[in-house]
Backbone as numpy.savetxt, mean C-alpha at the origin, in Angstrom:
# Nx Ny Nz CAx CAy CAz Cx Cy Cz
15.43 8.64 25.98 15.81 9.00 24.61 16.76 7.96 24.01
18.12 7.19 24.80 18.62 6.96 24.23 18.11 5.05 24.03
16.87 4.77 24.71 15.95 3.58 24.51 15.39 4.07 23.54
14.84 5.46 23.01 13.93 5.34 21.82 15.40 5.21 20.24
16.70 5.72 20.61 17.25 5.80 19.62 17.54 4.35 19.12
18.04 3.83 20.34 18.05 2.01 20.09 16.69 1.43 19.70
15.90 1.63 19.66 14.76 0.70 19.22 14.68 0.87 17.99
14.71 2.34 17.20 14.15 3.22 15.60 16.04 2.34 15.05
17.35 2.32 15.99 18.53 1.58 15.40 17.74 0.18 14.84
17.76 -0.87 16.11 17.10 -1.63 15.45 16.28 -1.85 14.28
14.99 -1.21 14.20 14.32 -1.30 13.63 14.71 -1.20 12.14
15.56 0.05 11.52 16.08 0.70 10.62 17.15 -0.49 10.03
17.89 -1.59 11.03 18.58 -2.51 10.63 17.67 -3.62 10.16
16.52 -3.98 10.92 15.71 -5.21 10.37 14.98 -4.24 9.19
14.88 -3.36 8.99 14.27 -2.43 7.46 15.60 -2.92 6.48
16.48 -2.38 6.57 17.86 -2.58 5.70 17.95 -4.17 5.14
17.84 -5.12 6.64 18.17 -6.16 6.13 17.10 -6.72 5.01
15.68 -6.47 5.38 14.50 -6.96 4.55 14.91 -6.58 3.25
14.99 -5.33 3.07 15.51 -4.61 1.73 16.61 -5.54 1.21
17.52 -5.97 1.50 18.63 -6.44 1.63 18.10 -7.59 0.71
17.17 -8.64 1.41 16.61 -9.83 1.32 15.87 -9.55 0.15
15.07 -8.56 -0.09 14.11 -8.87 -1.40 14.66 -8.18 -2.57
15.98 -7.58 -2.66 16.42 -7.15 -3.85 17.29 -8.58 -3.81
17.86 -9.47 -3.27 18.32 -10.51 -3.41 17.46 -11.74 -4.10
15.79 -11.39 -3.87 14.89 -12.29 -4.33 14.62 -11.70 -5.71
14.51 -10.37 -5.89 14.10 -9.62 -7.06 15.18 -10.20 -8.31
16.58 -10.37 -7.85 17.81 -10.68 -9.05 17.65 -11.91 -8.72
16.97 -12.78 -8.24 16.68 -14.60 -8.39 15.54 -14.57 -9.72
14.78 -13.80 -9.01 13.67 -13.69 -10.07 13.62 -13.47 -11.56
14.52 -12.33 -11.98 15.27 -11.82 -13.04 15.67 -12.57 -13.77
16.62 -13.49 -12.85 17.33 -14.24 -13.74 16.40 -15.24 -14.27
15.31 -16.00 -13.49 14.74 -17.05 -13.60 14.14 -16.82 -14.93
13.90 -15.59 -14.68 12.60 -15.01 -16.10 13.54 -15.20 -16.95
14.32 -14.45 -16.89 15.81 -14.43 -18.31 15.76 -15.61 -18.81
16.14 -16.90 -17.96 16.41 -17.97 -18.36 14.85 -19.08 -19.36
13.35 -18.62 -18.33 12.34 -18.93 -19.17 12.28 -18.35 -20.98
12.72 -16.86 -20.68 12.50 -16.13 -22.51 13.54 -17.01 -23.19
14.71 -17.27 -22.34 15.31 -17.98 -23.30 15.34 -19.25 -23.83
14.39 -19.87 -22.93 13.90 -21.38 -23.53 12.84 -20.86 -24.41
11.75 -20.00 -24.78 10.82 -19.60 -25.17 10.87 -19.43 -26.52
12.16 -18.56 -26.57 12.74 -17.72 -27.94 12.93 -19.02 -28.41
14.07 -19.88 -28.15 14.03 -21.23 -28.84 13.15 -22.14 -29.40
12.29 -22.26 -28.76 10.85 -23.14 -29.34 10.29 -23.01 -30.47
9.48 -23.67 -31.19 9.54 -23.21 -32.78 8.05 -22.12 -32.31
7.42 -21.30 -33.00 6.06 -20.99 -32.86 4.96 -21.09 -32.91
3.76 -21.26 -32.55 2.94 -21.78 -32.74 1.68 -20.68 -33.27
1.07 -21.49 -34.03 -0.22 -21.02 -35.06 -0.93 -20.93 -34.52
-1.75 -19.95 -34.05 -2.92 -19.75 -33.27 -3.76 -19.20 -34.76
-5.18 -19.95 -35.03 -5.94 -18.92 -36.26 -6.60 -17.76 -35.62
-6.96 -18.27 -34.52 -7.98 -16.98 -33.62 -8.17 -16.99 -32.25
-8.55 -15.78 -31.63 -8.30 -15.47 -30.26 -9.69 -14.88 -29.96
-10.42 -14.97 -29.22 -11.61 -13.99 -28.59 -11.21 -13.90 -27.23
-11.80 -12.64 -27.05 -11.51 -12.45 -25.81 -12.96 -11.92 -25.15
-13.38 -12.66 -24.03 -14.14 -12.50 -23.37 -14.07 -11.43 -22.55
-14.43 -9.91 -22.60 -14.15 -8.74 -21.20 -14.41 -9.31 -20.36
-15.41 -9.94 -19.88 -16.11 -9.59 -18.74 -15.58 -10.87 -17.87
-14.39 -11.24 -18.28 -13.37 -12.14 -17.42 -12.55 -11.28 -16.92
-12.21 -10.24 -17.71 -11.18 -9.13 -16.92 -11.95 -7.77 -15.58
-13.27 -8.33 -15.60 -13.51 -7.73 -14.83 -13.20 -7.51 -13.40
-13.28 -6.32 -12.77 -12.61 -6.31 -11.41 -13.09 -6.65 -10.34
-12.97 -7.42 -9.88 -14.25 -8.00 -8.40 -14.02 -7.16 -7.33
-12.80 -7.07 -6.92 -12.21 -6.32 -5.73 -10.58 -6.28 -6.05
-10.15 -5.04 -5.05 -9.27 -4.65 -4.75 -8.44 -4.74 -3.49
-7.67 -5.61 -3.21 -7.01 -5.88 -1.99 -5.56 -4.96 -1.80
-5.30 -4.66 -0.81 -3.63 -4.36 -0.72 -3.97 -3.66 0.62
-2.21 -3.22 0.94 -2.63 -2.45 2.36 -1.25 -1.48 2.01
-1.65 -0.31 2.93 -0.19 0.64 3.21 0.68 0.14 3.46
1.95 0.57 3.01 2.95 0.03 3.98 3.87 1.14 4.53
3.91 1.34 6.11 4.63 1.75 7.05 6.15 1.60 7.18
6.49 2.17 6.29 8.48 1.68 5.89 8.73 1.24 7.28
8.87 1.75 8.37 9.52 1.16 9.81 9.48 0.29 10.34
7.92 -0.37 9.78 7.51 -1.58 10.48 7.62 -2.78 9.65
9.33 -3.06 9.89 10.03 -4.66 9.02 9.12 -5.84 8.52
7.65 -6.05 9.38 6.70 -7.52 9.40 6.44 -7.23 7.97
5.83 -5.11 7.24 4.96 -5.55 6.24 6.19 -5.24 4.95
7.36 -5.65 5.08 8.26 -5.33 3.56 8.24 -6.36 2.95
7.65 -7.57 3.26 8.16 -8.73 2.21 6.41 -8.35 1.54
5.85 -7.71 1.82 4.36 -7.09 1.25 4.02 -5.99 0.41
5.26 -5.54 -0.22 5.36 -5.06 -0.72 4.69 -4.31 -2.00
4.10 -4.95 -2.60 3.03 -5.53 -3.55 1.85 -4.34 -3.16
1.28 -3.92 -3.26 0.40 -3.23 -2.72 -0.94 -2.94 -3.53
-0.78 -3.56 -4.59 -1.92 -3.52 -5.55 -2.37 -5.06 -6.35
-3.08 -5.99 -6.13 -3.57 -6.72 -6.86 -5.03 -7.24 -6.73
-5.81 -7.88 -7.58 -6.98 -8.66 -7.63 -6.48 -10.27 -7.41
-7.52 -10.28 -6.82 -7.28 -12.23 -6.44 -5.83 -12.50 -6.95
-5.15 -11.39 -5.93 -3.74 -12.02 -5.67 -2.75 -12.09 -6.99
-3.49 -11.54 -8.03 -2.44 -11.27 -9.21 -2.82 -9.87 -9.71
-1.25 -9.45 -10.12 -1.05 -7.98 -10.69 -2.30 -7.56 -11.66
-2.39 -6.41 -11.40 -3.77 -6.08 -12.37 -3.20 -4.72 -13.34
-3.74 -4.40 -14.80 -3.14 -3.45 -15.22 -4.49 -2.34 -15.60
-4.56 -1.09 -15.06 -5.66 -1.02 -14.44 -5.80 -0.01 -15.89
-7.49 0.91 -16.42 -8.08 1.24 -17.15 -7.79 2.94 -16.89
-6.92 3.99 -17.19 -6.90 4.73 -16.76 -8.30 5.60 -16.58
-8.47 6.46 -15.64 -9.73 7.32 -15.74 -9.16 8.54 -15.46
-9.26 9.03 -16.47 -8.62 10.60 -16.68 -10.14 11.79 -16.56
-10.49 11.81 -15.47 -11.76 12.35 -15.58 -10.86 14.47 -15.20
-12.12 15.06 -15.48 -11.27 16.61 -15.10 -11.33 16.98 -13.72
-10.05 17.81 -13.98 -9.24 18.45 -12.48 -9.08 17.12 -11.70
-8.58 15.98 -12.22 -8.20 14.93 -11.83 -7.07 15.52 -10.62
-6.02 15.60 -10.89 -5.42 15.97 -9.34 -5.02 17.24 -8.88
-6.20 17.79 -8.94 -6.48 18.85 -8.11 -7.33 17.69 -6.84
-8.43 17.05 -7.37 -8.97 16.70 -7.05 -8.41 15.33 -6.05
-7.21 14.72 -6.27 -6.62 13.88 -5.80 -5.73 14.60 -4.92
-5.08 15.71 -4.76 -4.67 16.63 -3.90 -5.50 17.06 -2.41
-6.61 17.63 -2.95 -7.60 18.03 -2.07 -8.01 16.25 -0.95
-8.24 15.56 -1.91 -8.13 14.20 -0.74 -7.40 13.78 0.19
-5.85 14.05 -0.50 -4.71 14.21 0.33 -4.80 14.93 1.48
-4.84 16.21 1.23 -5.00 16.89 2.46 -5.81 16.52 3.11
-7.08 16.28 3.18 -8.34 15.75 4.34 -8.03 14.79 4.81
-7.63 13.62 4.15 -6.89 12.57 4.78 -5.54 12.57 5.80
-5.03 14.00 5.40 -3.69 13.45 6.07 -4.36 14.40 7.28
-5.04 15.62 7.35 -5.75 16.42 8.40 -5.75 15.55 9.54
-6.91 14.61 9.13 -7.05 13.45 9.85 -6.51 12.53 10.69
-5.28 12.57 9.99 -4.06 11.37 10.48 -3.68 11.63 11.44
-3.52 12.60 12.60 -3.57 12.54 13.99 -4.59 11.82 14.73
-5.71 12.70 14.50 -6.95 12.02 15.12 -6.62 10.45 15.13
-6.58 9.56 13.64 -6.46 8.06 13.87 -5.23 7.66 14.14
-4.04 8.58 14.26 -3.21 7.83 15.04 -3.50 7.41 16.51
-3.85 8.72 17.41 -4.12 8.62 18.56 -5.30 7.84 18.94
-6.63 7.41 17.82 -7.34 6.55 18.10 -6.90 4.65 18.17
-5.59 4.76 17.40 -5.34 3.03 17.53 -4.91 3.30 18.72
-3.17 4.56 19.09 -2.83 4.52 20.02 -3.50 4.03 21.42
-5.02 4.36 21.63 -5.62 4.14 22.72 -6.33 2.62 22.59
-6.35 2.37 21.38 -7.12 0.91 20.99 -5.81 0.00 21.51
-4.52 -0.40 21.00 -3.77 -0.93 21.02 -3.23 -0.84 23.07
-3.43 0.50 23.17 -2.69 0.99 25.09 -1.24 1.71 24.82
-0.80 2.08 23.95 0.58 2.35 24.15 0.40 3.87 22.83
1.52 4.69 23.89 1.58 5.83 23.38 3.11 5.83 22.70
3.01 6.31 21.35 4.39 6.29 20.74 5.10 7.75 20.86
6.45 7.99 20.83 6.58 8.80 20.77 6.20 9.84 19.59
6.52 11.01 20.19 6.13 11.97 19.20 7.16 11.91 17.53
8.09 11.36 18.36 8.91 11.27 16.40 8.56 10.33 15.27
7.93 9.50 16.41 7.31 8.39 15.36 5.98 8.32 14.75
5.45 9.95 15.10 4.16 10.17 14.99 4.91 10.76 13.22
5.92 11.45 13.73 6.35 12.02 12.07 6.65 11.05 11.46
7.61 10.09 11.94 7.68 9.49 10.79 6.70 8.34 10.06
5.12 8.24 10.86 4.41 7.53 10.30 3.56 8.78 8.88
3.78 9.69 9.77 2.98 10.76 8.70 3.47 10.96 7.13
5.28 10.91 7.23 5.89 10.89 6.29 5.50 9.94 5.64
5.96 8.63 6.04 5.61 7.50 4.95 4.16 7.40 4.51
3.17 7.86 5.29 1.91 7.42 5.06 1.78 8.41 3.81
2.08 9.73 3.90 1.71 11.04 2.99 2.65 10.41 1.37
3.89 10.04 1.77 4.19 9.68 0.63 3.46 8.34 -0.49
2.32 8.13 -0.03 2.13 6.84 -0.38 0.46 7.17 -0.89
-0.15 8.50 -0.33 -1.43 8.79 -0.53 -1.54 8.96 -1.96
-0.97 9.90 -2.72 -1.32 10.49 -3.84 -1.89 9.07 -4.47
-0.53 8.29 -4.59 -0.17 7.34 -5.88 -1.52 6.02 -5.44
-1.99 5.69 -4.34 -3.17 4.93 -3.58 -4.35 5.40 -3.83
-4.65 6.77 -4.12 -5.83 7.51 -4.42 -5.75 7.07 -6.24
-5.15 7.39 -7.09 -4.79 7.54 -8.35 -5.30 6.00 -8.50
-4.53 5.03 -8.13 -4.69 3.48 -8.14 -6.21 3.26 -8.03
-6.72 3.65 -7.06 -8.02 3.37 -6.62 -9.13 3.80 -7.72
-8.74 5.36 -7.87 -9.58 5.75 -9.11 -9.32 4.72 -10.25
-8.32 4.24 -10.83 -7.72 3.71 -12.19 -8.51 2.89 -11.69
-9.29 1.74 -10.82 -9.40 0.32 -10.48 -10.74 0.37 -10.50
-11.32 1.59 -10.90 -12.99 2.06 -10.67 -13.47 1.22 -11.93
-14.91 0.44 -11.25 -16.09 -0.14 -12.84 -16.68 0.89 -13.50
-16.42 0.50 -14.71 -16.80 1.55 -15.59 -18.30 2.04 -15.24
-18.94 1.88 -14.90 -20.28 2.27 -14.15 -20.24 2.84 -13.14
-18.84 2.74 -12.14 -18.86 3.76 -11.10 -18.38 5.37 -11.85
-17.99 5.32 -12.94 -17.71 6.38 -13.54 -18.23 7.47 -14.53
-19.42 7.20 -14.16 -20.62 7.72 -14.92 -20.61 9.22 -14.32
-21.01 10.26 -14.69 -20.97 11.68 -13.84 -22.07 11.89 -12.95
-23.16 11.05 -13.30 -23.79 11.13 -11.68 -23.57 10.18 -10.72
-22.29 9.59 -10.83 -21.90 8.63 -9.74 -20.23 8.85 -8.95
-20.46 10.12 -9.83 -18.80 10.63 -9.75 -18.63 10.78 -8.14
-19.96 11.70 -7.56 -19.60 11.51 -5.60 -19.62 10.66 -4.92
-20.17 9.61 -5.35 -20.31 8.64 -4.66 -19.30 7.82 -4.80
-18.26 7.59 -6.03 -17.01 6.94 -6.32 -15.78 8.04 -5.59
-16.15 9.21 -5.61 -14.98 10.23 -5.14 -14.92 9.40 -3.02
-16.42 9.26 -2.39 -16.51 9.10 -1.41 -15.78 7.83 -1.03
-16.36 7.05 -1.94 -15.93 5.74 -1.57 -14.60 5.32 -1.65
-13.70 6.18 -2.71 -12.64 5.87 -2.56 -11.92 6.52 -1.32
-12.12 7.75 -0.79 -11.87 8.32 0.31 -11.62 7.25 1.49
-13.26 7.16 1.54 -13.52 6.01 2.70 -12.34 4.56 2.64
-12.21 4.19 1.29 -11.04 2.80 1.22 -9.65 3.27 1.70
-9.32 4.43 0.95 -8.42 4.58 1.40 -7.67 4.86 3.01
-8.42 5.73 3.32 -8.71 6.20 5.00 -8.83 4.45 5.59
-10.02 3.66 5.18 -9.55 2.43 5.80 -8.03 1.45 6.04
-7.53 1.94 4.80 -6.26 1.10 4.42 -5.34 1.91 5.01
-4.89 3.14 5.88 -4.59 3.73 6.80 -4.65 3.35 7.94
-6.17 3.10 8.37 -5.85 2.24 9.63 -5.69 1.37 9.72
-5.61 0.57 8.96 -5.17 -1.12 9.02 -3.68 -0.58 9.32
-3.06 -0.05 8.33 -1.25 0.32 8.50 -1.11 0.80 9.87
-1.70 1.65 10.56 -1.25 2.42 11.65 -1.46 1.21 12.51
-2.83 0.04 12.80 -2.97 -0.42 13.66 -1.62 -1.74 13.34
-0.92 -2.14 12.04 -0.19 -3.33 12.11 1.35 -2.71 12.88
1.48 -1.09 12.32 2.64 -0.90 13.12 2.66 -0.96 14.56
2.08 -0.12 15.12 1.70 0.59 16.34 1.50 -1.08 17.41
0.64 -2.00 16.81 0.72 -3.42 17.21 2.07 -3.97 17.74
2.82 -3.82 16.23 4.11 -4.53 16.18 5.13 -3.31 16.65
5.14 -2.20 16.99 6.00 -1.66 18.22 5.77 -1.86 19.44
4.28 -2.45 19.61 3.66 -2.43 21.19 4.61 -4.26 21.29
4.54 -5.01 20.41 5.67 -6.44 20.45 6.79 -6.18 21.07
7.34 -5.27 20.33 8.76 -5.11 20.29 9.50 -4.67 21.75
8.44 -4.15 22.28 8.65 -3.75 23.86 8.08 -4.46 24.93
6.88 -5.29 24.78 6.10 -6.01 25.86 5.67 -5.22 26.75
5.19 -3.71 26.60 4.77 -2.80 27.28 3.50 -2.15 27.11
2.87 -1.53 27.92 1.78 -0.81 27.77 2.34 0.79 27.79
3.49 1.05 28.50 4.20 2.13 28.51 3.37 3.46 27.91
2.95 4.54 28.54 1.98 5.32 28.02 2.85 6.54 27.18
4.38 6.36 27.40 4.95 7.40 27.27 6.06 7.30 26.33
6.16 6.09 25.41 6.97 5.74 24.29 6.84 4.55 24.05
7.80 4.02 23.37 7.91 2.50 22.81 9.79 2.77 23.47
C-alpha cells in the first residue's frame, strides 16, 4: 500500500508540475498574441473589394485526438483533444432530437463496458493495476465522455446526418469513441507498466 501511495505521490507531482508548465506556456502565448493585435491595430487597413469563399475547403476529412487520462503526465502537454490536420476546427452544430438523452444513453454503454476493456489491455500490456486506479481511470474517462460524444456528433458530414443515416452515424460514433478509450487506457496502463519495470500481476 504504502508503494502504491508513493507511486499515485509521484505521479500527482509530475501531473502538477506539467500543469505548472503549460499554464506557464498558455501566459507566453497570451502575451505573444497581445503583442501581434497590437502591431495589427497599428497598421493602416487594407481594402479588400471581395471575398468568395469556397465550402468545400472547409470540409472535414477526419478527426484526430485522443482521451486524456489526467494521471498519466506523458499525455498533458496533449491536451488539445480536438483538431483536423492538426488545426483547431469550429465545428457545425447538429442539434438533432432527444439529442442528450441520446448522448447519455451512450455514456452509459460505454462506461458499462469500461471494465471489460480495462481488464482486456490489463492482460494485453501483463500487469494488473490496482483496484483504485481502476476508479480513478473510470472517473477521468466518464468525465470526458459526454463532451467527446457531443464533439463527434458536431464534426458529422452533413450527409452523415440525413435521418436514414442517423444509425449508422449514432454507431459509428460509438464505435470512435470506444476506440479513443482504448488507445487512453492502453497509453496509461503502458506508461504505469514503465514506471515500475514490472510485470507484477498484483499492482503497479
Amino acid at each position: 500500500m504504502n508503494n502504491d501511495l508513493y507511486t499515485y505521490s509521484k505521479q500527482m507531482q509530475h501531473y502538477l508540475e506539467a500543469q505548472e508548465k503549460r499554464i506557464l506556456q498558455l501566459e507566453q502565448e497570451v502575451k505573444r498574441l497581445t503583442e501581434e493585435i497590437s502591431v495589427l491595430k497599428n497598421k493602416p487597413p487594407i481594402h479588400v473589394d471581395r471575398i468568395e469563399y469556397k465550402f468545400d475547403q472547409l470540409k472535414v476529412e477526419s478527426l484526430d485526438g485522443t482521451l486524456n487520462i489526467g494521471l498519466n503526465p506523458s499525455d498533458l502537454n496533449n491536451i488539445d483533444e480536438f483538431a483536423v490536420n492538426n488545426q483547431p476546427v469550429s465545428p457545425a452544430s447538429f442539434p438533432f432530437p432527444k439529442r442528450e438523452q441520446i448522448v447519455k444513453e451512450m455514456t452509459i454503454e460505454l462506461m458499462s463496458q469500461l471494465d471489460e476493456m480495462i481488464q482486456a489491455t490489463e492482460s494485453q500490456v501483463g500487469i494488473t493495476l490496482d483496484p483504485t486506479y481502476h476508479d480513478f481511470i473510470k472517473n477521468d474517462v466518464e468525465r470526458q465522455l459526454e463532451q467527446r460524444i457531443h464533439m463527434y456528433f458536431d464534426h458529422s458530414l452533413p450527409t452523415e446526418r440525413a435521418p436514414h443515416q442517423f444509425e449508422h452515424l449514432k454507431e459509428k460514433v460509438f464505435e470512435k469513441v470506444k476506440s479513443d478509450i482504448q488507445v487512453a487506457l492502453m497509453n496509461f496502463i503502458t506508461h504505469s507498466k514503465g514506471q515500475t519495470g514490472g510485470n507484477q500481476p498484483n499492482g503497479v
